[in-house]
Tab-separated table of C-alpha atoms in Angstrom:
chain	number	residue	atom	x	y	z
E	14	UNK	CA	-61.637	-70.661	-199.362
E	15	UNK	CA	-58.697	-68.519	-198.425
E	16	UNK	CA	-58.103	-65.443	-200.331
E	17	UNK	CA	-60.523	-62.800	-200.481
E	18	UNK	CA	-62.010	-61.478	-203.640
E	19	UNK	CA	-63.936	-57.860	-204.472
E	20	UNK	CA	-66.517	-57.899	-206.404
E	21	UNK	CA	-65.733	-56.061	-209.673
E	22	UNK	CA	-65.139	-57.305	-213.071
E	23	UNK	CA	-63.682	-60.933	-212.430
E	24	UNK	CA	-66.093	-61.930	-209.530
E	25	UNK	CA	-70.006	-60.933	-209.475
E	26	UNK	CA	-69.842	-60.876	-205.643
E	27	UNK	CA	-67.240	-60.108	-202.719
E	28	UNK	CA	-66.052	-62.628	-200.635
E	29	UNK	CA	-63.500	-62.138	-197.428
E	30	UNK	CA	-60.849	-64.132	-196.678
E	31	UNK	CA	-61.257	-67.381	-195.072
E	32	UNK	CA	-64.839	-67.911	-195.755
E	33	UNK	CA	-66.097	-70.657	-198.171
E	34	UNK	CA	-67.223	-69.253	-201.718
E	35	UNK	CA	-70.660	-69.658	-202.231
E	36	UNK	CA	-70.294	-72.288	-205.128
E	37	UNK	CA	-67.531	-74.644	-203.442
E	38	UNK	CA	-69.612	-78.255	-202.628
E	39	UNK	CA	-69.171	-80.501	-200.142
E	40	UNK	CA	-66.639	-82.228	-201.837
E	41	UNK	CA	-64.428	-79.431	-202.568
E	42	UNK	CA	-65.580	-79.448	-205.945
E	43	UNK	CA	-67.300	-76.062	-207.441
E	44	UNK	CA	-70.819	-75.983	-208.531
E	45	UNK	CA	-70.350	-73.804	-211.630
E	46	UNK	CA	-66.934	-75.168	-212.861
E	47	UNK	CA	-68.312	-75.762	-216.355
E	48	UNK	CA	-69.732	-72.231	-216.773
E	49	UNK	CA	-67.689	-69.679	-214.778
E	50	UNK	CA	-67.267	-67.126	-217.055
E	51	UNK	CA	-70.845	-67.398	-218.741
E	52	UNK	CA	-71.743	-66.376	-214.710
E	53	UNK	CA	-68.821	-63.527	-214.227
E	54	UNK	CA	-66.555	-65.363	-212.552
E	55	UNK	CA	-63.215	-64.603	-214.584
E	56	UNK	CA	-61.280	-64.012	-211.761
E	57	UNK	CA	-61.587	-68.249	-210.952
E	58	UNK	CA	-60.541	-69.149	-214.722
E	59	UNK	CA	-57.464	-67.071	-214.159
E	60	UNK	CA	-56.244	-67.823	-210.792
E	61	UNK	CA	-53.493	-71.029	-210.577
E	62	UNK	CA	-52.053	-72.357	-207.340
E	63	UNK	CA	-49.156	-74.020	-209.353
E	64	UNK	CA	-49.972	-76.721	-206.899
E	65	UNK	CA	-49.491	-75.203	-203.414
E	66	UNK	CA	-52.958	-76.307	-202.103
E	67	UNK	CA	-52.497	-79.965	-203.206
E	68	UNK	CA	-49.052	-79.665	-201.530
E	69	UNK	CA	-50.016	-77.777	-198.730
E	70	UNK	CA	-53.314	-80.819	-197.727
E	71	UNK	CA	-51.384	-83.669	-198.808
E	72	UNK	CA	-47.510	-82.645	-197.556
E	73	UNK	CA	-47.428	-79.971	-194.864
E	74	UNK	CA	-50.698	-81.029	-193.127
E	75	UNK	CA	-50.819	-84.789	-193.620
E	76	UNK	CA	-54.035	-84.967	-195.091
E	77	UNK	CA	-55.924	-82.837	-193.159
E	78	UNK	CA	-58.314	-79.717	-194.328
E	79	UNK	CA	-59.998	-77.403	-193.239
E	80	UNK	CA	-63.280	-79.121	-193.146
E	81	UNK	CA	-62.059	-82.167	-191.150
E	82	UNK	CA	-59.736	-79.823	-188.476
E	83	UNK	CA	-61.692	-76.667	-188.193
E	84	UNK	CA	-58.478	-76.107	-185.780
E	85	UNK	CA	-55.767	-75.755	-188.436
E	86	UNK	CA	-57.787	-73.226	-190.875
E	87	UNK	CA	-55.795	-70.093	-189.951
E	88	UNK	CA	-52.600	-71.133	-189.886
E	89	UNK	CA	-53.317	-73.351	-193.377
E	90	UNK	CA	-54.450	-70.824	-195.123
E	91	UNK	CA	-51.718	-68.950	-194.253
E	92	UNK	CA	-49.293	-71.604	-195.346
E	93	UNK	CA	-51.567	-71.554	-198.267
E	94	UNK	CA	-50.638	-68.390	-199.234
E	95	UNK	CA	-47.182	-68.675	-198.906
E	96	UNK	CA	-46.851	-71.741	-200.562
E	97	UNK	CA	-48.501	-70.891	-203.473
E	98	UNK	CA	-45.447	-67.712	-203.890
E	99	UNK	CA	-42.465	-70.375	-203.154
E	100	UNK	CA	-44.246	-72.267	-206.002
E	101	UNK	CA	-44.962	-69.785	-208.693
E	102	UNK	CA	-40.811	-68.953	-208.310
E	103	UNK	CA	-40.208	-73.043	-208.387
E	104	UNK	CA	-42.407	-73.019	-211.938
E	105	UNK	CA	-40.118	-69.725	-213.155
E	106	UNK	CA	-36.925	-71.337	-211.893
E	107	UNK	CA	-38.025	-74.418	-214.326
E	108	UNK	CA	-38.735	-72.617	-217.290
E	109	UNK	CA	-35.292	-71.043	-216.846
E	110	UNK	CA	-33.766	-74.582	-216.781
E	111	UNK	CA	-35.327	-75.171	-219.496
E	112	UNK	CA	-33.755	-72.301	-221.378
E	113	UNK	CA	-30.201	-72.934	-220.100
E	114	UNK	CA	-30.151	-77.151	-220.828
E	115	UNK	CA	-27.735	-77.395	-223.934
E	116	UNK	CA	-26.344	-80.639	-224.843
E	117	UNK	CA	-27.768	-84.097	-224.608
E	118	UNK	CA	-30.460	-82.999	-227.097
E	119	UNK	CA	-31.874	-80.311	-224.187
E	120	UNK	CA	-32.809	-77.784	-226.828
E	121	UNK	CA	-32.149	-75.094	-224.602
E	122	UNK	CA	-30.352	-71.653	-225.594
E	123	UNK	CA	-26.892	-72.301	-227.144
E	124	UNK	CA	-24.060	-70.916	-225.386
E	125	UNK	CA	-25.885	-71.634	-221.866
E	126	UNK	CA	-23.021	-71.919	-219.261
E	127	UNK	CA	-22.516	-73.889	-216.658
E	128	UNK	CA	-22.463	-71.845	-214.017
E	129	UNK	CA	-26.329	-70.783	-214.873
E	130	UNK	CA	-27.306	-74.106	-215.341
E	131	UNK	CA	-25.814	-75.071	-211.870
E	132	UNK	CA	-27.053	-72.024	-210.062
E	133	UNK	CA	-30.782	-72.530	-211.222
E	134	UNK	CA	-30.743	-75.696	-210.201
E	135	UNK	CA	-29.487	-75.011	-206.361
E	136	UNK	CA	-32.176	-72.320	-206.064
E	137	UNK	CA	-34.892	-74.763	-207.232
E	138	UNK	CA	-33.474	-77.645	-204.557
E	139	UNK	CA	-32.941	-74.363	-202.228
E	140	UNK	CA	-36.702	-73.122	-202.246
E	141	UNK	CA	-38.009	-76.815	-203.141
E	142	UNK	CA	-36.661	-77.872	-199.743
E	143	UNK	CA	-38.125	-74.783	-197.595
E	144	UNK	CA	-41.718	-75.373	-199.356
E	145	UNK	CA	-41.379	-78.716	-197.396
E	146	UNK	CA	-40.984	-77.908	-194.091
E	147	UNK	CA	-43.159	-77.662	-190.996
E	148	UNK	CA	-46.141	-74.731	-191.446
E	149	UNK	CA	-44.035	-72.554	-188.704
E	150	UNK	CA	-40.812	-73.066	-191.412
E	151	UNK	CA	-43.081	-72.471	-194.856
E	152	UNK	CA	-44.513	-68.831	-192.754
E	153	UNK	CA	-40.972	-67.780	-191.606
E	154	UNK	CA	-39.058	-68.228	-195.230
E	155	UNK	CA	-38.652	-64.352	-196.512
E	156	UNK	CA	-40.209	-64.316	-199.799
E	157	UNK	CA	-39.027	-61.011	-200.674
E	158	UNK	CA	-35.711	-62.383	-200.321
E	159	UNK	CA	-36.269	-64.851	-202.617
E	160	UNK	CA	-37.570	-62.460	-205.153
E	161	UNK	CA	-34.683	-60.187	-205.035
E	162	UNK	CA	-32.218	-63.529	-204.900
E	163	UNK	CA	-34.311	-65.036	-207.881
E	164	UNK	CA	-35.147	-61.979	-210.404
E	165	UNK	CA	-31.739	-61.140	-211.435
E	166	UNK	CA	-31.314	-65.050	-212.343
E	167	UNK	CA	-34.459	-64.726	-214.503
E	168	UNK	CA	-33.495	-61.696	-216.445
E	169	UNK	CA	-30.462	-63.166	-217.168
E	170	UNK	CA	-31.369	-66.172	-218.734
E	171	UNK	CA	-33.934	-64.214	-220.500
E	172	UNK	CA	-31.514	-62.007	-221.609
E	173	UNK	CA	-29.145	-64.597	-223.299
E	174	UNK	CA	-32.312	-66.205	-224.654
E	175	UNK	CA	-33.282	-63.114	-226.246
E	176	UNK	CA	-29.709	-63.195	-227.962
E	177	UNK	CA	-29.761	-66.805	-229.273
E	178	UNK	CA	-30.570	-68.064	-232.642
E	179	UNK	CA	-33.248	-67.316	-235.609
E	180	UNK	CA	-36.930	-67.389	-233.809
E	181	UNK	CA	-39.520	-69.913	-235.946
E	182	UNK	CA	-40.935	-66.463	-236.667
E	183	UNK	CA	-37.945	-65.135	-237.800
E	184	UNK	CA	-37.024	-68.328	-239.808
E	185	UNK	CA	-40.579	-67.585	-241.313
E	186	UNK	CA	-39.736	-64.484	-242.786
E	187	UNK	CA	-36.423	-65.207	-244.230
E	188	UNK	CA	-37.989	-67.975	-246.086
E	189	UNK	CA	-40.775	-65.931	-247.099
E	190	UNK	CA	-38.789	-63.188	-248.197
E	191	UNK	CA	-36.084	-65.279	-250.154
E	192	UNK	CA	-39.424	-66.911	-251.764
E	193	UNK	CA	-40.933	-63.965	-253.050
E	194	UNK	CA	-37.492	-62.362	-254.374
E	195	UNK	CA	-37.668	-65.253	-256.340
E	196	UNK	CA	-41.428	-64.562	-257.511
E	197	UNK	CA	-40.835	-60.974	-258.373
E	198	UNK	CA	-37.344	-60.031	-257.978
E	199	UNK	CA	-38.390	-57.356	-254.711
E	200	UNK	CA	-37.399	-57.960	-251.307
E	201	UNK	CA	-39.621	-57.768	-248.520
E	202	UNK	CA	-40.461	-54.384	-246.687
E	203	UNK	CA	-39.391	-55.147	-242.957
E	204	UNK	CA	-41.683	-54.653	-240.369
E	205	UNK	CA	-42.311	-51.985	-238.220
E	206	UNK	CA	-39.673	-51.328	-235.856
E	207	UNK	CA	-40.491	-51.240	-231.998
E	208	UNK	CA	-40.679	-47.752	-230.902
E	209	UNK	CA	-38.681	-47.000	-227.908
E	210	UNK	CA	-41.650	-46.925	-225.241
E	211	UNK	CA	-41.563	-50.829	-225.511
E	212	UNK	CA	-39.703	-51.761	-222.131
E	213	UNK	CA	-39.720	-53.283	-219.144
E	214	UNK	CA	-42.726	-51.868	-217.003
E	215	UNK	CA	-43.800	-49.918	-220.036
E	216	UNK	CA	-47.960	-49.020	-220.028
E	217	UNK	CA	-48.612	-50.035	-223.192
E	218	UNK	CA	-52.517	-50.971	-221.811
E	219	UNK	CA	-54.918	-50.550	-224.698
E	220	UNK	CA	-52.449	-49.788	-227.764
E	221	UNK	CA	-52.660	-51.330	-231.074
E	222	UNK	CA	-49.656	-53.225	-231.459
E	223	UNK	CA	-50.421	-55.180	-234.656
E	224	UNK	CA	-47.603	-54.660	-237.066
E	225	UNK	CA	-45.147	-53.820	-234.531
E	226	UNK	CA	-42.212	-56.274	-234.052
E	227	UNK	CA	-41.684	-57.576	-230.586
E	228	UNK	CA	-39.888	-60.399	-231.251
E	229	UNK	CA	-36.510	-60.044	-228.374
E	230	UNK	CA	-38.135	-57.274	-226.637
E	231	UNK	CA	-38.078	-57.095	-223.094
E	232	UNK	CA	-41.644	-56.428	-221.752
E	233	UNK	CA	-41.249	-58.004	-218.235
E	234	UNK	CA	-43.834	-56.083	-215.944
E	235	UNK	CA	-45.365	-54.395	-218.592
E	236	UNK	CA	-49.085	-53.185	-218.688
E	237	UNK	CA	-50.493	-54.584	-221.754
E	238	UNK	CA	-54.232	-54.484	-220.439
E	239	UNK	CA	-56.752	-54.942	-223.424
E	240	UNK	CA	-53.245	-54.157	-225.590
E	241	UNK	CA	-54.201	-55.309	-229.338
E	242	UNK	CA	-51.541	-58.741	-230.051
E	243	UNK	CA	-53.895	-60.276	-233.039
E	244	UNK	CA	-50.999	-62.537	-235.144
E	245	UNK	CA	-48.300	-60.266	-233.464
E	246	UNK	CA	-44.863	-62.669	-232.562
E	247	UNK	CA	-43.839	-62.400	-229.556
E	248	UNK	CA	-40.600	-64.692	-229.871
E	249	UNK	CA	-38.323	-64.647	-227.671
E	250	UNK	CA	-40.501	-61.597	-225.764
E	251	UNK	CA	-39.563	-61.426	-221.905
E	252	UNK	CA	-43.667	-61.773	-220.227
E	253	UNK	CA	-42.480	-61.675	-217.109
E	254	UNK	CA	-44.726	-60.427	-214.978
E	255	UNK	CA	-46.492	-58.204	-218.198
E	256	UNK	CA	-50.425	-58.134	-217.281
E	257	UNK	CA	-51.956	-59.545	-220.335
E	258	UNK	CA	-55.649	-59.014	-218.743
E	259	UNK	CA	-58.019	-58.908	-221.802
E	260	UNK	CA	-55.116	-58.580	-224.201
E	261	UNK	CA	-55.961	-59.870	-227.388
E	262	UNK	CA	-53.814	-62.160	-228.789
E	263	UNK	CA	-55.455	-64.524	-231.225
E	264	UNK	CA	-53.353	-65.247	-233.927
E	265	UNK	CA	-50.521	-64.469	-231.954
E	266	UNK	CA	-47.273	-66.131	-231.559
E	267	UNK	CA	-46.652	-67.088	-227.914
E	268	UNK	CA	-44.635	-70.539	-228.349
E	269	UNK	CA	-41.059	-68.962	-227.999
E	270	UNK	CA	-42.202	-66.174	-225.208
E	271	UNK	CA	-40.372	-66.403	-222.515
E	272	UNK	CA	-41.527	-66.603	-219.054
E	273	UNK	CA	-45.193	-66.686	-219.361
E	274	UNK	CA	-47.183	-68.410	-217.327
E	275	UNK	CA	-50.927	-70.017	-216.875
E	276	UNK	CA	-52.532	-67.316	-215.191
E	277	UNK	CA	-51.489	-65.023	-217.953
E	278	UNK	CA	-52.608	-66.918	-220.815
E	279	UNK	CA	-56.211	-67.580	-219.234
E	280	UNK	CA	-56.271	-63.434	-218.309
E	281	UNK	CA	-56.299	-63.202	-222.166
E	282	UNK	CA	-58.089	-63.656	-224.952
E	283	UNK	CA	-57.179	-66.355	-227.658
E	284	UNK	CA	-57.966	-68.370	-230.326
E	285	UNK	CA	-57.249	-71.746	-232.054
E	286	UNK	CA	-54.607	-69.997	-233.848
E	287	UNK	CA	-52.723	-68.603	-231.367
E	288	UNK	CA	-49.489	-70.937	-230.566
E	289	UNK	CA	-48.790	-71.390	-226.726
E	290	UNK	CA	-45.359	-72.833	-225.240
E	291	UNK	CA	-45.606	-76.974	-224.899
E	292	UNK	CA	-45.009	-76.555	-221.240
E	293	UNK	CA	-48.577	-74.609	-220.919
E	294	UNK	CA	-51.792	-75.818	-221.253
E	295	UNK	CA	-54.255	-73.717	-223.803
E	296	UNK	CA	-56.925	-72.174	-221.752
E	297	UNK	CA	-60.077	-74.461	-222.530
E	298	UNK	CA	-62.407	-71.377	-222.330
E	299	UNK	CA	-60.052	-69.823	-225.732
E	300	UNK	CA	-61.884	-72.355	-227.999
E	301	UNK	CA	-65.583	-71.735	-226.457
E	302	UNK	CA	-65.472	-68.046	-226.785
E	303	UNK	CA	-63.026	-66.677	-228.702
E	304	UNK	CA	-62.205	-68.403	-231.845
């Protein structure tokens, strides 16, 4: 109901801001939910509030929509908007956690420190308490801010995550390399390093990158449109932000990635093969078209 959409490749038809989409039911429920993308709507599949509008109804608003206060559209949708960016930061600030927590069996990156661990978690309570005020608070909190407060955080922890321990792919190869020294007495050959054009923000939109090793690399805002990932590893790969629209990545090793989110994994295409971190869900439409 409140963002706009063009039509184009991931929506048949346009649709301006504030004005219901044609398939959304009384209910709130949509009328083509079990067959968006057989009807061109990809752009629906992909998109993830990380929970703002449940947040935004239920929380901010007290229960009321749209539909029941015609009065409060504007200004919730607005709130809508902005909530949705406080929470896709609050999911990013978790994964980090989740890469700094060492000890008490946290499985985190070893050599964490403190001070990361505590600083993550007084952004999350930071931002976690401005998402809950009033709808005049949520529209005056400076995202942008945020953003530039937050990033340097991120790359960070993705940084010293990226220097930790053997990968499961790398783990992998050592043990299939020792095993077939031990067949035939001949190592190996090592894999193709990663040319220097693989960096942050690199366009790497439409290459073949089968064969290449990726594994520590950091790709964060990187244009891999339609990029070929088929059984590639990307262990350990910084994702955030990469566009991974129609990147093909069955096969591919996404479990240790770090940084990727839902909306990326639906924008691409995967398989039953490819792995996906146990914090995401595998996009349900991998399995009924791309296998």
């Amino acid at each position: 109901m409140a963002l706009p959409f063009p039509r184009g490749a991931d929506f048949p038809v346009a649709k301006p801001a504030a004005t219901p989409c044609r398939n959304l039911l009384a209910d709130h429920r949509c009328r083509i939910h079990d067959r968006l993308l057989d009807e061109g709507w990809k752009g629906c599949v992909t998109f993830d509030c990380f929970g703002a509008g449940q947040r935004v109804v239920q929380l901010t608003f007290g229960g009321r929509t749209w539909r029941d206060d015609p009065e409060v559209a504007d200004e919730q949708f607005s709130v809508f908007l902005r909530m949705r960016e406080l929470h896709e930061i609050l999911a990013l600030l978790v994964e980090a956690e989740r890469l700094v927590s060492v000890g008490d069996g946290g499985g985190g990156v070893a050599g964490a420190d403190a001070l990361a661990i505590d600083e993550v978690r007084s952004l999350t309570a930071t931002i976690d308490a401005l998402a809950g005020g009033s709808p005049g608070e949520v529209l005056a909190v400076d995202v942008a801010e945020l953003r530039r407060t937050v990033g340097p955080l991120l790359a960070a922890v993705a940084a010293q995550a990226r220097q930790s321990g053997p990968t499961s792919s790398e783990l992998a190869t050592a043990r299939a390399a020792t095993d077939e020294h031990r067949r035939t007495g001949r190592s190996t050959p090592r894999r193709a390093a990663a040319p220097p054009a693989l960096e942050p923000y690199a366009d790497l939109a439409g290459r073949d990158l089968r064969g290449v090793d990726l594994r520590r690399r950091d790709l964060r805002g990187a244009l891999l449109i339609g990029a070929d990932l088929r059984g590639t590893s990307l262990d350990r790969t910084m994702l955030l932000g990469a566009d991974l629209r129609d990147a093909d990545v069955r096969g591919a090793q996404l479990a240790e990635a770090l940084f990727l989110t839902g909306p990326q994994l639906a924008a691409a295409r995967g398989d039953a093969a490819t792995t996906v971190p146990d914090h995401l869900a595998r996009p349900g439409h991998w399995t009924v078209r791309h296998q």
